[in-house]
Amino acid sequence: MARIRREAPRRLNLALLALVLLLGAAAGWVWTLRASALAREADEAAAVAAASTHAVSLMSLDHRTFDTAFRGVMSTSTGETRARYERDQAATRETVMKDKVLQTGVLRGAGLASMNAEGTRAQVLVVADVLVDFTGRKDDEPEERFYRWRMDLAKESGRWLVANAELVS
């Protein structure tokens, strides 16, 4: 019996190879887009978390633990905002100690408003309610305050820090 040998046409082989290469390139491109989107989402979440942490630090003033709380505010801020906190630290400390301030707050929500394309600047909106008790003042009832901040954040050395915290209505 004679052996019949069949070979696929050369064009079909080249077409299949081209298809495999094209599918591989498309899969790589989709994978890269997915990884980039996941990294962007993680960066956005980190910016919101940093703004939330800063807000909680701002709301947690207590005459008994002022220095610790104020270090928290300083460690989450940068630029002009940090400089302003440094300038005002002595006056803030004096007021908190004199009036024996006990300020507790609840973070109601925080959300990303915007982020630049490079992922180095972000704006986060933060909503919080605070109860301020001036235990050092006689005849003063605790005050309920409602804060709405627009916080501008900057990414420095891989860490999000608040560059500006502006109260909004």
JSON list of C-alpha atoms in Angstrom, two decimals:
[
{"chain": "A", "resi": 1, "resn": "MET", "atom": "CA", "xyz": [0.00, 0.00, 0.00]},
{"chain": "A", "resi": 2, "resn": "ALA", "atom": "CA", "xyz": [1.21, 3.35, -0.94]},
{"chain": "A", "resi": 3, "resn": "ARG", "atom": "CA", "xyz": [1.44, 5.90, 1.71]},
{"chain": "A", "resi": 4, "resn": "ILE", "atom": "CA", "xyz": [-0.40, 9.15, 1.02]},
{"chain": "A", "resi": 5, "resn": "ARG", "atom": "CA", "xyz": [1.09, 12.06, 2.70]},
{"chain": "A", "resi": 6, "resn": "ARG", "atom": "CA", "xyz": [-0.97, 15.20, 3.04]},
{"chain": "A", "resi": 7, "resn": "GLU", "atom": "CA", "xyz": [0.41, 18.50, 4.12]},
{"chain": "A", "resi": 8, "resn": "ALA", "atom": "CA", "xyz": [-1.65, 21.53, 4.98]},
{"chain": "A", "resi": 9, "resn": "PRO", "atom": "CA", "xyz": [-1.19, 24.27, 2.48]},
{"chain": "A", "resi": 10, "resn": "ARG", "atom": "CA", "xyz": [1.49, 26.75, 3.44]},
{"chain": "A", "resi": 11, "resn": "ARG", "atom": "CA", "xyz": [-0.97, 29.69, 3.40]},
{"chain": "A", "resi": 12, "resn": "LEU", "atom": "CA", "xyz": [-3.23, 28.01, 5.93]},
{"chain": "A", "resi": 13, "resn": "ASN", "atom": "CA", "xyz": [-0.31, 27.47, 8.28]},
{"chain": "A", "resi": 14, "resn": "LEU", "atom": "CA", "xyz": [0.75, 31.11, 7.99]},
{"chain": "A", "resi": 15, "resn": "ALA", "atom": "CA", "xyz": [-2.83, 32.30, 8.56]},
{"chain": "A", "resi": 16, "resn": "LEU", "atom": "CA", "xyz": [-3.16, 30.15, 11.69]},
{"chain": "A", "resi": 17, "resn": "LEU", "atom": "CA", "xyz": [0.17, 31.41, 13.00]},
{"chain": "A", "resi": 18, "resn": "ALA", "atom": "CA", "xyz": [-0.87, 35.01, 12.36]},
{"chain": "A", "resi": 19, "resn": "LEU", "atom": "CA", "xyz": [-4.18, 34.38, 14.17]},
{"chain": "A", "resi": 20, "resn": "VAL", "atom": "CA", "xyz": [-2.41, 32.89, 17.19]},
{"chain": "A", "resi": 21, "resn": "LEU", "atom": "CA", "xyz": [-0.01, 35.84, 17.35]},
{"chain": "A", "resi": 22, "resn": "LEU", "atom": "CA", "xyz": [-2.86, 38.33, 17.00]},
{"chain": "A", "resi": 23, "resn": "LEU", "atom": "CA", "xyz": [-4.87, 36.65, 19.76]},
{"chain": "A", "resi": 24, "resn": "GLY", "atom": "CA", "xyz": [-1.80, 36.59, 22.00]},
{"chain": "A", "resi": 25, "resn": "ALA", "atom": "CA", "xyz": [-1.17, 40.29, 21.42]},
{"chain": "A", "resi": 26, "resn": "ALA", "atom": "CA", "xyz": [-4.84, 41.10, 22.12]},
{"chain": "A", "resi": 27, "resn": "ALA", "atom": "CA", "xyz": [-4.77, 39.08, 25.34]},
{"chain": "A", "resi": 28, "resn": "GLY", "atom": "CA", "xyz": [-1.59, 40.88, 26.43]},
{"chain": "A", "resi": 29, "resn": "TRP", "atom": "CA", "xyz": [-3.14, 44.26, 25.65]},
{"chain": "A", "resi": 30, "resn": "VAL", "atom": "CA", "xyz": [-6.32, 43.42, 27.61]},
{"chain": "A", "resi": 31, "resn": "TRP", "atom": "CA", "xyz": [-4.20, 42.15, 30.52]},
{"chain": "A", "resi": 32, "resn": "THR", "atom": "CA", "xyz": [-2.19, 45.40, 30.55]},
{"chain": "A", "resi": 33, "resn": "LEU", "atom": "CA", "xyz": [-5.37, 47.51, 30.48]},
{"chain": "A", "resi": 34, "resn": "ARG", "atom": "CA", "xyz": [-6.84, 45.45, 33.32]},
{"chain": "A", "resi": 35, "resn": "ALA", "atom": "CA", "xyz": [-3.69, 45.79, 35.43]},
{"chain": "A", "resi": 36, "resn": "SER", "atom": "CA", "xyz": [-3.64, 49.54, 34.79]},
{"chain": "A", "resi": 37, "resn": "ALA", "atom": "CA", "xyz": [-7.31, 49.89, 35.75]},
{"chain": "A", "resi": 38, "resn": "LEU", "atom": "CA", "xyz": [-6.78, 47.88, 38.94]},
{"chain": "A", "resi": 39, "resn": "ALA", "atom": "CA", "xyz": [-3.78, 50.03, 39.87]},
{"chain": "A", "resi": 40, "resn": "ARG", "atom": "CA", "xyz": [-5.81, 53.20, 39.24]},
{"chain": "A", "resi": 41, "resn": "GLU", "atom": "CA", "xyz": [-8.68, 51.88, 41.41]},
{"chain": "A", "resi": 42, "resn": "ALA", "atom": "CA", "xyz": [-6.25, 51.05, 44.21]},
{"chain": "A", "resi": 43, "resn": "ASP", "atom": "CA", "xyz": [-4.75, 54.55, 43.97]},
{"chain": "A", "resi": 44, "resn": "GLU", "atom": "CA", "xyz": [-8.21, 56.13, 44.09]},
{"chain": "A", "resi": 45, "resn": "ALA", "atom": "CA", "xyz": [-9.13, 54.06, 47.15]},
{"chain": "A", "resi": 46, "resn": "ALA", "atom": "CA", "xyz": [-5.84, 55.02, 48.84]},
{"chain": "A", "resi": 47, "resn": "ALA", "atom": "CA", "xyz": [-6.55, 58.74, 48.25]},
{"chain": "A", "resi": 48, "resn": "VAL", "atom": "CA", "xyz": [-10.03, 58.43, 49.78]},
{"chain": "A", "resi": 49, "resn": "ALA", "atom": "CA", "xyz": [-8.62, 56.47, 52.73]},
{"chain": "A", "resi": 50, "resn": "ALA", "atom": "CA", "xyz": [-5.95, 59.13, 53.33]},
{"chain": "A", "resi": 51, "resn": "ALA", "atom": "CA", "xyz": [-8.55, 61.93, 53.31]},
{"chain": "A", "resi": 52, "resn": "SER", "atom": "CA", "xyz": [-10.76, 59.90, 55.67]},
{"chain": "A", "resi": 53, "resn": "THR", "atom": "CA", "xyz": [-7.86, 59.33, 58.06]},
{"chain": "A", "resi": 54, "resn": "HIS", "atom": "CA", "xyz": [-7.05, 63.03, 58.02]},
{"chain": "A", "resi": 55, "resn": "ALA", "atom": "CA", "xyz": [-10.68, 63.93, 58.77]},
{"chain": "A", "resi": 56, "resn": "VAL", "atom": "CA", "xyz": [-10.83, 61.47, 61.67]},
{"chain": "A", "resi": 57, "resn": "SER", "atom": "CA", "xyz": [-7.62, 63.00, 63.06]},
{"chain": "A", "resi": 58, "resn": "LEU", "atom": "CA", "xyz": [-9.13, 66.49, 62.79]},
{"chain": "A", "resi": 59, "resn": "MET", "atom": "CA", "xyz": [-12.27, 65.33, 64.60]},
{"chain": "A", "resi": 60, "resn": "SER", "atom": "CA", "xyz": [-10.45, 63.52, 67.40]},
{"chain": "A", "resi": 61, "resn": "LEU", "atom": "CA", "xyz": [-9.20, 66.40, 69.51]},
{"chain": "A", "resi": 62, "resn": "ASP", "atom": "CA", "xyz": [-9.07, 65.51, 73.18]},
{"chain": "A", "resi": 63, "resn": "HIS", "atom": "CA", "xyz": [-7.34, 67.57, 75.84]},
{"chain": "A", "resi": 64, "resn": "ARG", "atom": "CA", "xyz": [-6.04, 64.34, 77.42]},
{"chain": "A", "resi": 65, "resn": "THR", "atom": "CA", "xyz": [-4.36, 63.10, 74.23]},
{"chain": "A", "resi": 66, "resn": "PHE", "atom": "CA", "xyz": [-3.86, 66.30, 72.25]},
{"chain": "A", "resi": 67, "resn": "ASP", "atom": "CA", "xyz": [-0.21, 65.75, 71.31]},
{"chain": "A", "resi": 68, "resn": "THR", "atom": "CA", "xyz": [-0.89, 62.27, 69.92]},
{"chain": "A", "resi": 69, "resn": "ALA", "atom": "CA", "xyz": [-3.96, 63.42, 67.99]},
{"chain": "A", "resi": 70, "resn": "PHE", "atom": "CA", "xyz": [-2.15, 66.45, 66.61]},
{"chain": "A", "resi": 71, "resn": "ARG", "atom": "CA", "xyz": [0.72, 64.25, 65.41]},
{"chain": "A", "resi": 72, "resn": "GLY", "atom": "CA", "xyz": [-1.92, 62.30, 63.47]},
{"chain": "A", "resi": 73, "resn": "VAL", "atom": "CA", "xyz": [-3.09, 65.49, 61.79]},
{"chain": "A", "resi": 74, "resn": "MET", "atom": "CA", "xyz": [0.48, 66.47, 60.95]},
{"chain": "A", "resi": 75, "resn": "SER", "atom": "CA", "xyz": [1.42, 63.03, 59.60]},
{"chain": "A", "resi": 76, "resn": "THR", "atom": "CA", "xyz": [-1.44, 63.11, 57.08]},
{"chain": "A", "resi": 77, "resn": "SER", "atom": "CA", "xyz": [-0.82, 66.63, 55.75]},
{"chain": "A", "resi": 78, "resn": "THR", "atom": "CA", "xyz": [1.69, 68.38, 53.51]},
{"chain": "A", "resi": 79, "resn": "GLY", "atom": "CA", "xyz": [2.50, 71.72, 51.96]},
{"chain": "A", "resi": 80, "resn": "GLU", "atom": "CA", "xyz": [0.71, 74.90, 53.04]},
{"chain": "A", "resi": 81, "resn": "THR", "atom": "CA", "xyz": [-1.83, 72.96, 55.10]},
{"chain": "A", "resi": 82, "resn": "ARG", "atom": "CA", "xyz": [0.91, 71.32, 57.15]},
{"chain": "A", "resi": 83, "resn": "ALA", "atom": "CA", "xyz": [2.66, 74.70, 57.55]},
{"chain": "A", "resi": 84, "resn": "ARG", "atom": "CA", "xyz": [-0.60, 76.27, 58.75]},
{"chain": "A", "resi": 85, "resn": "TYR", "atom": "CA", "xyz": [-1.13, 73.48, 61.29]},
{"chain": "A", "resi": 86, "resn": "GLU", "atom": "CA", "xyz": [2.44, 73.96, 62.54]},
{"chain": "A", "resi": 87, "resn": "ARG", "atom": "CA", "xyz": [1.88, 77.73, 62.88]},
{"chain": "A", "resi": 88, "resn": "ASP", "atom": "CA", "xyz": [-1.40, 77.25, 64.74]},
{"chain": "A", "resi": 89, "resn": "GLN", "atom": "CA", "xyz": [-0.35, 74.32, 66.94]},
{"chain": "A", "resi": 90, "resn": "ALA", "atom": "CA", "xyz": [0.48, 76.35, 70.06]},
{"chain": "A", "resi": 91, "resn": "ALA", "atom": "CA", "xyz": [-2.75, 78.38, 69.92]},
{"chain": "A", "resi": 92, "resn": "THR", "atom": "CA", "xyz": [-4.84, 75.28, 69.22]},
{"chain": "A", "resi": 93, "resn": "ARG", "atom": "CA", "xyz": [-3.18, 73.40, 72.08]},
{"chain": "A", "resi": 94, "resn": "GLU", "atom": "CA", "xyz": [-3.78, 76.31, 74.45]},
{"chain": "A", "resi": 95, "resn": "THR", "atom": "CA", "xyz": [-7.49, 76.49, 73.56]},
{"chain": "A", "resi": 96, "resn": "VAL", "atom": "CA", "xyz": [-7.99, 72.74, 73.77]},
{"chain": "A", "resi": 97, "resn": "MET", "atom": "CA", "xyz": [-6.27, 72.56, 77.17]},
{"chain": "A", "resi": 98, "resn": "LYS", "atom": "CA", "xyz": [-7.94, 75.65, 78.63]},
{"chain": "A", "resi": 99, "resn": "ASP", "atom": "CA", "xyz": [-11.47, 74.59, 77.64]},
{"chain": "A", "resi": 100, "resn": "LYS", "atom": "CA", "xyz": [-10.73, 70.88, 78.15]},
{"chain": "A", "resi": 101, "resn": "VAL", "atom": "CA", "xyz": [-12.10, 70.11, 74.74]},
{"chain": "A", "resi": 102, "resn": "LEU", "atom": "CA", "xyz": [-13.36, 66.62, 74.07]},
{"chain": "A", "resi": 103, "resn": "GLN", "atom": "CA", "xyz": [-14.25, 66.38, 70.41]},
{"chain": "A", "resi": 104, "resn": "THR", "atom": "CA", "xyz": [-15.57, 63.16, 68.93]},
{"chain": "A", "resi": 105, "resn": "GLY", "atom": "CA", "xyz": [-16.76, 62.68, 65.42]},
{"chain": "A", "resi": 106, "resn": "VAL", "atom": "CA", "xyz": [-18.32, 60.25, 63.04]},
{"chain": "A", "resi": 107, "resn": "LEU", "atom": "CA", "xyz": [-17.15, 59.99, 59.48]},
{"chain": "A", "resi": 108, "resn": "ARG", "atom": "CA", "xyz": [-20.34, 59.84, 57.41]},
{"chain": "A", "resi": 109, "resn": "GLY", "atom": "CA", "xyz": [-18.77, 59.39, 54.02]},
{"chain": "A", "resi": 110, "resn": "ALA", "atom": "CA", "xyz": [-15.92, 60.14, 51.68]},
{"chain": "A", "resi": 111, "resn": "GLY", "atom": "CA", "xyz": [-15.69, 59.93, 47.93]},
{"chain": "A", "resi": 112, "resn": "LEU", "atom": "CA", "xyz": [-13.31, 60.72, 45.14]},
{"chain": "A", "resi": 113, "resn": "ALA", "atom": "CA", "xyz": [-14.28, 63.84, 43.20]},
{"chain": "A", "resi": 114, "resn": "SER", "atom": "CA", "xyz": [-11.37, 63.81, 40.76]},
{"chain": "A", "resi": 115, "resn": "MET", "atom": "CA", "xyz": [-7.85, 62.56, 40.09]},
{"chain": "A", "resi": 116, "resn": "ASN", "atom": "CA", "xyz": [-5.37, 63.78, 37.52]},
{"chain": "A", "resi": 117, "resn": "ALA", "atom": "CA", "xyz": [-4.23, 61.49, 34.72]},
{"chain": "A", "resi": 118, "resn": "GLU", "atom": "CA", "xyz": [-0.79, 61.00, 36.27]},
{"chain": "A", "resi": 119, "resn": "GLY", "atom": "CA", "xyz": [-2.32, 59.84, 39.57]},
{"chain": "A", "resi": 120, "resn": "THR", "atom": "CA", "xyz": [-0.39, 62.40, 41.63]},
{"chain": "A", "resi": 121, "resn": "ARG", "atom": "CA", "xyz": [-3.22, 64.79, 42.64]},
{"chain": "A", "resi": 122, "resn": "ALA", "atom": "CA", "xyz": [-6.72, 64.01, 43.81]},
{"chain": "A", "resi": 123, "resn": "GLN", "atom": "CA", "xyz": [-9.72, 65.77, 45.27]},
{"chain": "A", "resi": 124, "resn": "VAL", "atom": "CA", "xyz": [-11.87, 64.01, 47.86]},
{"chain": "A", "resi": 125, "resn": "LEU", "atom": "CA", "xyz": [-15.14, 65.14, 49.43]},
{"chain": "A", "resi": 126, "resn": "VAL", "atom": "CA", "xyz": [-15.58, 64.21, 53.10]},
{"chain": "A", "resi": 127, "resn": "VAL", "atom": "CA", "xyz": [-18.70, 64.42, 55.30]},
{"chain": "A", "resi": 128, "resn": "ALA", "atom": "CA", "xyz": [-18.53, 64.18, 59.10]},
{"chain": "A", "resi": 129, "resn": "ASP", "atom": "CA", "xyz": [-20.54, 65.03, 62.21]},
{"chain": "A", "resi": 130, "resn": "VAL", "atom": "CA", "xyz": [-18.76, 66.12, 65.37]},
{"chain": "A", "resi": 131, "resn": "LEU", "atom": "CA", "xyz": [-19.80, 66.58, 68.97]},
{"chain": "A", "resi": 132, "resn": "VAL", "atom": "CA", "xyz": [-17.63, 69.14, 70.77]},
{"chain": "A", "resi": 133, "resn": "ASP", "atom": "CA", "xyz": [-17.75, 69.12, 74.56]},
{"chain": "A", "resi": 134, "resn": "PHE", "atom": "CA", "xyz": [-16.03, 71.99, 76.34]},
{"chain": "A", "resi": 135, "resn": "THR", "atom": "CA", "xyz": [-15.70, 70.28, 79.71]},
{"chain": "A", "resi": 136, "resn": "GLY", "atom": "CA", "xyz": [-13.60, 73.16, 81.07]},
{"chain": "A", "resi": 137, "resn": "ARG", "atom": "CA", "xyz": [-16.36, 75.72, 80.52]},
{"chain": "A", "resi": 138, "resn": "LYS", "atom": "CA", "xyz": [-19.19, 75.97, 82.95]},
{"chain": "A", "resi": 139, "resn": "ASP", "atom": "CA", "xyz": [-22.75, 76.18, 81.68]},
{"chain": "A", "resi": 140, "resn": "ASP", "atom": "CA", "xyz": [-21.78, 75.22, 78.13]},
{"chain": "A", "resi": 141, "resn": "GLU", "atom": "CA", "xyz": [-23.67, 72.39, 76.48]},
{"chain": "A", "resi": 142, "resn": "PRO", "atom": "CA", "xyz": [-21.89, 70.18, 73.98]},
{"chain": "A", "resi": 143, "resn": "GLU", "atom": "CA", "xyz": [-22.09, 71.53, 70.43]},
{"chain": "A", "resi": 144, "resn": "GLU", "atom": "CA", "xyz": [-23.00, 69.46, 67.43]},
{"chain": "A", "resi": 145, "resn": "ARG", "atom": "CA", "xyz": [-21.13, 70.45, 64.30]},
{"chain": "A", "resi": 146, "resn": "PHE", "atom": "CA", "xyz": [-21.45, 69.24, 60.74]},
{"chain": "A", "resi": 147, "resn": "TYR", "atom": "CA", "xyz": [-18.38, 69.33, 58.54]},
{"chain": "A", "resi": 148, "resn": "ARG", "atom": "CA", "xyz": [-18.15, 69.04, 54.79]},
{"chain": "A", "resi": 149, "resn": "TRP", "atom": "CA", "xyz": [-14.60, 69.19, 53.46]},
{"chain": "A", "resi": 150, "resn": "ARG", "atom": "CA", "xyz": [-13.12, 69.35, 50.01]},
{"chain": "A", "resi": 151, "resn": "MET", "atom": "CA", "xyz": [-9.64, 67.95, 50.42]},
{"chain": "A", "resi": 152, "resn": "ASP", "atom": "CA", "xyz": [-6.92, 68.28, 47.82]},
{"chain": "A", "resi": 153, "resn": "LEU", "atom": "CA", "xyz": [-4.38, 65.49, 48.11]},
{"chain": "A", "resi": 154, "resn": "ALA", "atom": "CA", "xyz": [-0.89, 65.08, 46.72]},
{"chain": "A", "resi": 155, "resn": "LYS", "atom": "CA", "xyz": [0.96, 61.81, 46.31]},
{"chain": "A", "resi": 156, "resn": "GLU", "atom": "CA", "xyz": [4.43, 62.15, 47.80]},
{"chain": "A", "resi": 157, "resn": "SER", "atom": "CA", "xyz": [6.85, 59.22, 47.94]},
{"chain": "A", "resi": 158, "resn": "GLY", "atom": "CA", "xyz": [4.00, 56.84, 47.19]},
{"chain": "A", "resi": 159, "resn": "ARG", "atom": "CA", "xyz": [1.82, 58.20, 50.03]},
{"chain": "A", "resi": 160, "resn": "TRP", "atom": "CA", "xyz": [-1.31, 60.35, 49.77]},
{"chain": "A", "resi": 161, "resn": "LEU", "atom": "CA", "xyz": [-1.23, 63.49, 51.95]},
{"chain": "A", "resi": 162, "resn": "VAL", "atom": "CA", "xyz": [-3.72, 66.32, 52.37]},
{"chain": "A", "resi": 163, "resn": "ALA", "atom": "CA", "xyz": [-2.39, 69.50, 50.76]},
{"chain": "A", "resi": 164, "resn": "ASN", "atom": "CA", "xyz": [-5.55, 71.54, 51.39]},
{"chain": "A", "resi": 165, "resn": "ALA", "atom": "CA", "xyz": [-8.66, 70.96, 53.49]},
{"chain": "A", "resi": 166, "resn": "GLU", "atom": "CA", "xyz": [-11.40, 73.47, 52.74]},
{"chain": "A", "resi": 167, "resn": "LEU", "atom": "CA", "xyz": [-14.76, 73.56, 54.50]},
{"chain": "A", "resi": 168, "resn": "VAL", "atom": "CA", "xyz": [-17.64, 73.70, 52.03]},
{"chain": "A", "resi": 169, "resn": "SER", "atom": "CA", "xyz": [-21.36, 74.13, 52.53]}
]
